[in-house]
Short mmCIF file of C-alpha atoms in Angstrom, two decimals:
data_model
loop_
_atom_site.label_atom_id
_atom_site.label_comp_id
_atom_site.label_asym_id
_atom_site.label_seq_id
_atom_site.Cartn_x
_atom_site.Cartn_y
_atom_site.Cartn_z
CA MET X 1212 0.14 0.21 0.24
CA SER X 1213 1.53 3.41 -0.96
CA VAL X 1214 1.01 6.06 1.82
CA ASP X 1215 2.33 9.93 1.69
CA ARG X 1216 6.08 10.36 1.97
CA THR X 1217 6.38 13.62 2.77
CA PRO X 1218 9.07 15.30 5.93
CA GLN X 1219 8.06 14.56 9.39
CA ASP X 1220 6.58 17.41 10.37
CA PRO X 1221 8.32 19.59 13.35
CA PRO X 1222 8.69 18.06 15.81
CA THR X 1223 8.39 20.97 18.18
CA ARG X 1224 4.59 21.58 17.38
CA THR X 1225 1.66 19.14 18.81
CA VAL X 1226 -1.45 18.13 17.54
CA ARG X 1227 -3.35 20.40 19.66
CA GLU X 1228 -1.38 22.68 17.79
CA LEU X 1229 -2.40 22.38 14.67
CA PRO X 1230 -4.74 25.31 13.51
CA VAL X 1231 -7.82 23.12 12.75
CA THR X 1232 -10.30 21.49 14.76
CA LEU X 1233 -9.69 18.01 14.36
CA PRO X 1234 -13.64 15.56 13.92
CA ALA X 1235 -14.15 13.33 16.34
CA ALA X 1236 -13.48 10.50 14.65
CA PHE X 1237 -9.60 11.54 15.03
CA TRP X 1238 -9.60 11.71 18.48
CA ALA X 1239 -11.51 8.10 18.72
CA PHE X 1240 -9.49 6.77 16.42
CA HIS X 1241 -6.07 7.99 18.48
CA GLN X 1242 -7.52 6.55 21.21
CA LEU X 1243 -8.13 3.55 19.80
CA TYR X 1244 -4.79 2.94 17.62
CA HIS X 1245 -1.73 4.59 19.96
CA ARG X 1246 -1.66 2.52 22.05
CA PRO X 1247 -0.64 -0.67 19.63
CA TYR X 1248 1.14 1.50 17.84
CA LEU X 1249 3.58 2.60 20.61
CA GLU X 1250 3.60 -1.44 21.93
CA TYR X 1251 4.92 -2.55 17.90
CA ALA X 1252 7.43 0.47 17.30
CA HIS X 1253 8.85 0.12 20.76
CA LEU X 1254 9.08 -3.52 20.36
CA GLN X 1255 10.59 -2.58 17.18
CA LEU X 1256 12.59 -0.85 18.06
CA GLY X 1257 13.88 -1.57 22.09
CA ASP X 1258 13.14 3.07 23.40
CA ARG X 1259 10.38 4.07 24.85
CA ARG X 1260 11.22 7.32 24.59
CA MET X 1261 11.88 6.96 20.52
CA ALA X 1262 8.64 5.18 19.78
CA GLY X 1263 6.99 7.23 21.54
CA GLU X 1264 8.07 10.72 19.19
CA LEU X 1265 7.73 8.46 15.95
CA VAL X 1266 4.21 7.19 16.77
CA HIS X 1267 3.62 11.16 17.91
CA ALA X 1268 5.14 11.84 14.84
CA THR X 1269 3.17 9.34 12.76
CA PHE X 1270 0.22 10.40 14.66
CA MET X 1271 0.49 14.41 13.63
CA ARG X 1272 1.01 13.14 10.11
CA LEU X 1273 -2.43 11.78 10.14
CA ALA X 1274 -3.68 15.07 11.28
CA VAL X 1275 -2.93 16.86 8.86
CA ILE X 1276 -3.90 14.23 5.70
CA TRP X 1277 -7.11 13.11 7.29
CA PRO X 1278 -9.04 13.73 5.38
CA GLN X 1279 -7.55 11.71 2.55
CA MET X 1280 -6.76 9.01 3.95
CA MET X 1281 -10.76 8.80 5.35
CA ALA X 1282 -11.02 9.23 1.80
CA ASP X 1283 -9.11 5.73 1.09
CA ALA X 1284 -10.92 2.56 1.54
CA ASN X 1285 -8.87 1.10 4.02
CA HIS X 1286 -7.67 3.96 6.16
CA GLU X 1287 -7.03 1.41 9.37
CA ALA X 1288 -3.86 -0.47 6.78
CA TYR X 1289 -2.87 2.86 5.51
CA ALA X 1290 -2.10 4.72 9.07
CA TRP X 1291 -0.51 0.79 9.66
CA ALA X 1292 1.52 1.33 6.98
CA LEU X 1293 2.81 4.90 7.58
CA LEU X 1294 3.53 3.59 11.11
CA LYS X 1295 5.66 0.88 9.50
CA GLU X 1296 7.83 2.99 7.04
CA ARG X 1297 8.30 5.64 9.88
CA VAL X 1298 9.25 2.77 11.72
CA ALA X 1299 11.46 0.96 9.07
CA LYS X 1300 13.65 4.75 7.95
CA GLU X 1301 14.17 5.24 11.66
CA LEU X 1302 16.06 1.43 11.92
CA LEU X 1303 17.53 2.04 8.54
CA ARG X 1304 18.81 5.30 10.04
CA GLN X 1305 20.93 3.58 12.77
CA GLY X 1306 21.74 0.61 10.81
CA ARG X 1307 20.42 -1.59 12.44
CA ASP X 1308 17.91 -4.39 12.89
CA VAL X 1309 14.35 -5.00 14.89
CA ALA X 1310 15.04 -5.09 18.49
CA ILE X 1311 12.53 -7.86 18.96
CA VAL X 1312 14.86 -10.37 20.49
CA GLU X 1313 15.87 -7.91 23.50
CA SER X 1314 12.38 -6.01 23.96
CA ALA X 1315 9.91 -8.83 23.87
CA ALA X 1316 12.26 -10.51 25.88
CA PHE X 1317 13.02 -8.29 28.32
CA SER X 1318 8.71 -7.78 28.51
CA ARG X 1319 8.45 -11.63 29.50
CA ALA X 1320 11.31 -11.76 31.64
CA THR X 1321 9.70 -9.26 33.26
CA ARG X 1322 6.04 -10.17 33.53
CA ALA X 1323 7.92 -13.25 34.71
CA ALA X 1324 9.33 -12.25 37.83
CA LEU X 1325 7.67 -14.01 40.88
CA GLU X 1326 8.07 -17.99 39.25
CA SER X 1327 11.29 -19.26 40.43
CA VAL X 1328 14.88 -17.41 38.70
CA ARG X 1329 15.68 -21.25 37.22
CA ASP X 1330 11.68 -21.14 35.27
CA GLN X 1331 13.42 -17.81 34.83
CA PHE X 1332 16.24 -18.55 32.62
CA ALA X 1333 14.52 -21.87 31.36
CA GLU X 1334 12.00 -19.81 29.78
CA LEU X 1335 14.07 -17.02 29.00
CA GLU X 1336 16.58 -19.35 26.95
CA SER X 1337 13.91 -20.95 24.97
CA ALA X 1338 12.23 -17.83 24.08
CA LEU X 1339 15.41 -15.90 22.73
CA GLY X 1340 15.55 -18.21 19.72
CA LEU X 1341 11.91 -17.91 18.87
CA TYR X 1342 11.68 -14.26 19.25
CA ALA X 1343 15.12 -14.24 16.45
CA ALA X 1344 12.81 -16.70 14.74
CA ILE X 1345 10.04 -13.97 14.20
CA SER X 1346 12.19 -10.89 13.48
CA ARG X 1347 13.47 -13.05 10.25
CA LEU X 1348 9.74 -13.90 9.43
CA PRO X 1349 8.09 -11.95 6.33
CA GLU X 1350 6.47 -8.51 6.80
CA ARG X 1351 3.06 -9.96 7.34
CA GLN X 1352 3.47 -12.99 9.51
CA PHE X 1353 5.96 -10.86 11.56
CA ASP X 1354 2.83 -8.12 12.07
CA ALA X 1355 0.41 -10.72 12.77
CA MET X 1356 3.18 -12.89 15.11
CA VAL X 1357 3.66 -9.75 17.34
CA LEU X 1358 0.33 -8.73 17.24
CA ARG X 1359 -0.95 -11.70 18.40
CA PHE X 1360 1.57 -13.63 19.90
CA VAL X 1361 4.46 -11.03 22.15
CA LEU X 1362 2.36 -8.16 22.73
CA ASP X 1363 -1.07 -10.45 23.13
CA TYR X 1364 -3.78 -8.62 20.99
CA PRO X 1365 -6.77 -10.90 19.99
CA THR X 1366 -7.23 -12.14 16.57
CA ASP X 1367 -9.71 -9.49 15.71
CA ARG X 1368 -7.92 -7.11 17.06
CA ALA X 1369 -4.47 -7.29 15.22
CA ALA X 1370 -6.20 -8.23 12.21
CA HIS X 1371 -8.24 -4.00 12.81
CA ILE X 1372 -4.99 -2.98 13.68
CA MET X 1373 -2.73 -4.34 10.21
CA GLY X 1374 -6.39 -3.68 8.33
CA VAL X 1375 -7.49 -6.33 7.34
CA THR X 1376 -9.32 -9.63 8.06
CA PRO X 1377 -9.06 -11.77 10.69
CA ALA X 1378 -9.05 -14.58 7.72
CA THR X 1379 -6.10 -13.27 6.67
CA VAL X 1380 -4.71 -12.58 10.70
CA ARG X 1381 -5.20 -16.53 10.88
CA SER X 1382 -4.11 -17.33 7.52
CA GLN X 1383 -0.30 -15.07 7.98
CA LEU X 1384 -0.45 -16.88 11.81
CA ARG X 1385 -0.46 -20.48 9.59
CA PHE X 1386 2.55 -19.95 7.29
CA ALA X 1387 4.30 -17.90 10.54
CA LYS X 1388 4.10 -21.41 12.73
CA ARG X 1389 4.82 -23.16 9.35
CA LYS X 1390 8.00 -21.47 9.11
CA LEU X 1391 8.85 -21.83 12.71
CA ALA X 1392 8.78 -25.32 13.12
CA GLY X 1393 10.99 -25.77 9.94
CA GLU X 1394 13.43 -22.74 11.86
CA LEU X 1395 13.14 -24.23 14.64
CA GLY X 1396 13.35 -27.67 14.72
CA LEU X 1397 10.04 -28.40 16.04
CA THR X 1398 7.74 -31.62 15.61
CA ALA X 1399 4.37 -31.68 13.83
CA GLU X 1400 3.11 -31.94 17.58
CA LEU X 1401 5.16 -29.53 18.56
CA ALA X 1402 4.05 -26.76 15.02
CA ALA X 1403 0.93 -26.88 15.82
CA ASP X 1404 1.42 -26.20 19.69
CA LEU X 1405 3.46 -23.02 18.71
CA GLY X 1406 0.87 -19.87 20.13
CA ALA X 1407 -1.67 -22.12 19.82
CA ASP X 1408 -4.85 -20.31 21.36
CA ASP X 1409 -9.26 -20.70 21.36
CA ASP X 1410 -8.77 -16.88 19.65
CA GLU X 1411 -6.83 -18.61 16.54
CA GLU X 1412 -9.97 -20.75 15.19
#
């Protein structure tokens, strides 16, 4: 999907300082997608402040082009593409790969802080290999796996964030699981269980 490629707005301006009154639909969109955009960008960049600035700049741009974006048949996909383009440009500017291995593993270890030390390290070690493998997936499979199983969004919510149908997300998850199973050397039974839950069906 093609997105507007004009330069980012000056960082000193805020959305509320734009010289127009933004419609309620924009604020509803902002409320609905700000958190997942921030979590996704943080996972990719490994720096919450940087992710916050990038997501803020993305919404600044969306505010400026709001009428044009809403004319797009799939404005969720348009906005998602714009966010991903900006994340990719930032990673390119820094000359590095996505930080999912470090970011996701740290988050997972934090959530497991009350478990025994031995169990934490065993879980973390296996997770590192999985996150590294996820980071090498094709783009849509990566997004589906990250939103569904790393950030723990339900399939329907992940679909809305990406601007695709739930069936598309489920299809991408199936392809991703097969690829991950092959890369990680899992058996057919373990591959079927990888990230499996009732929400996916």
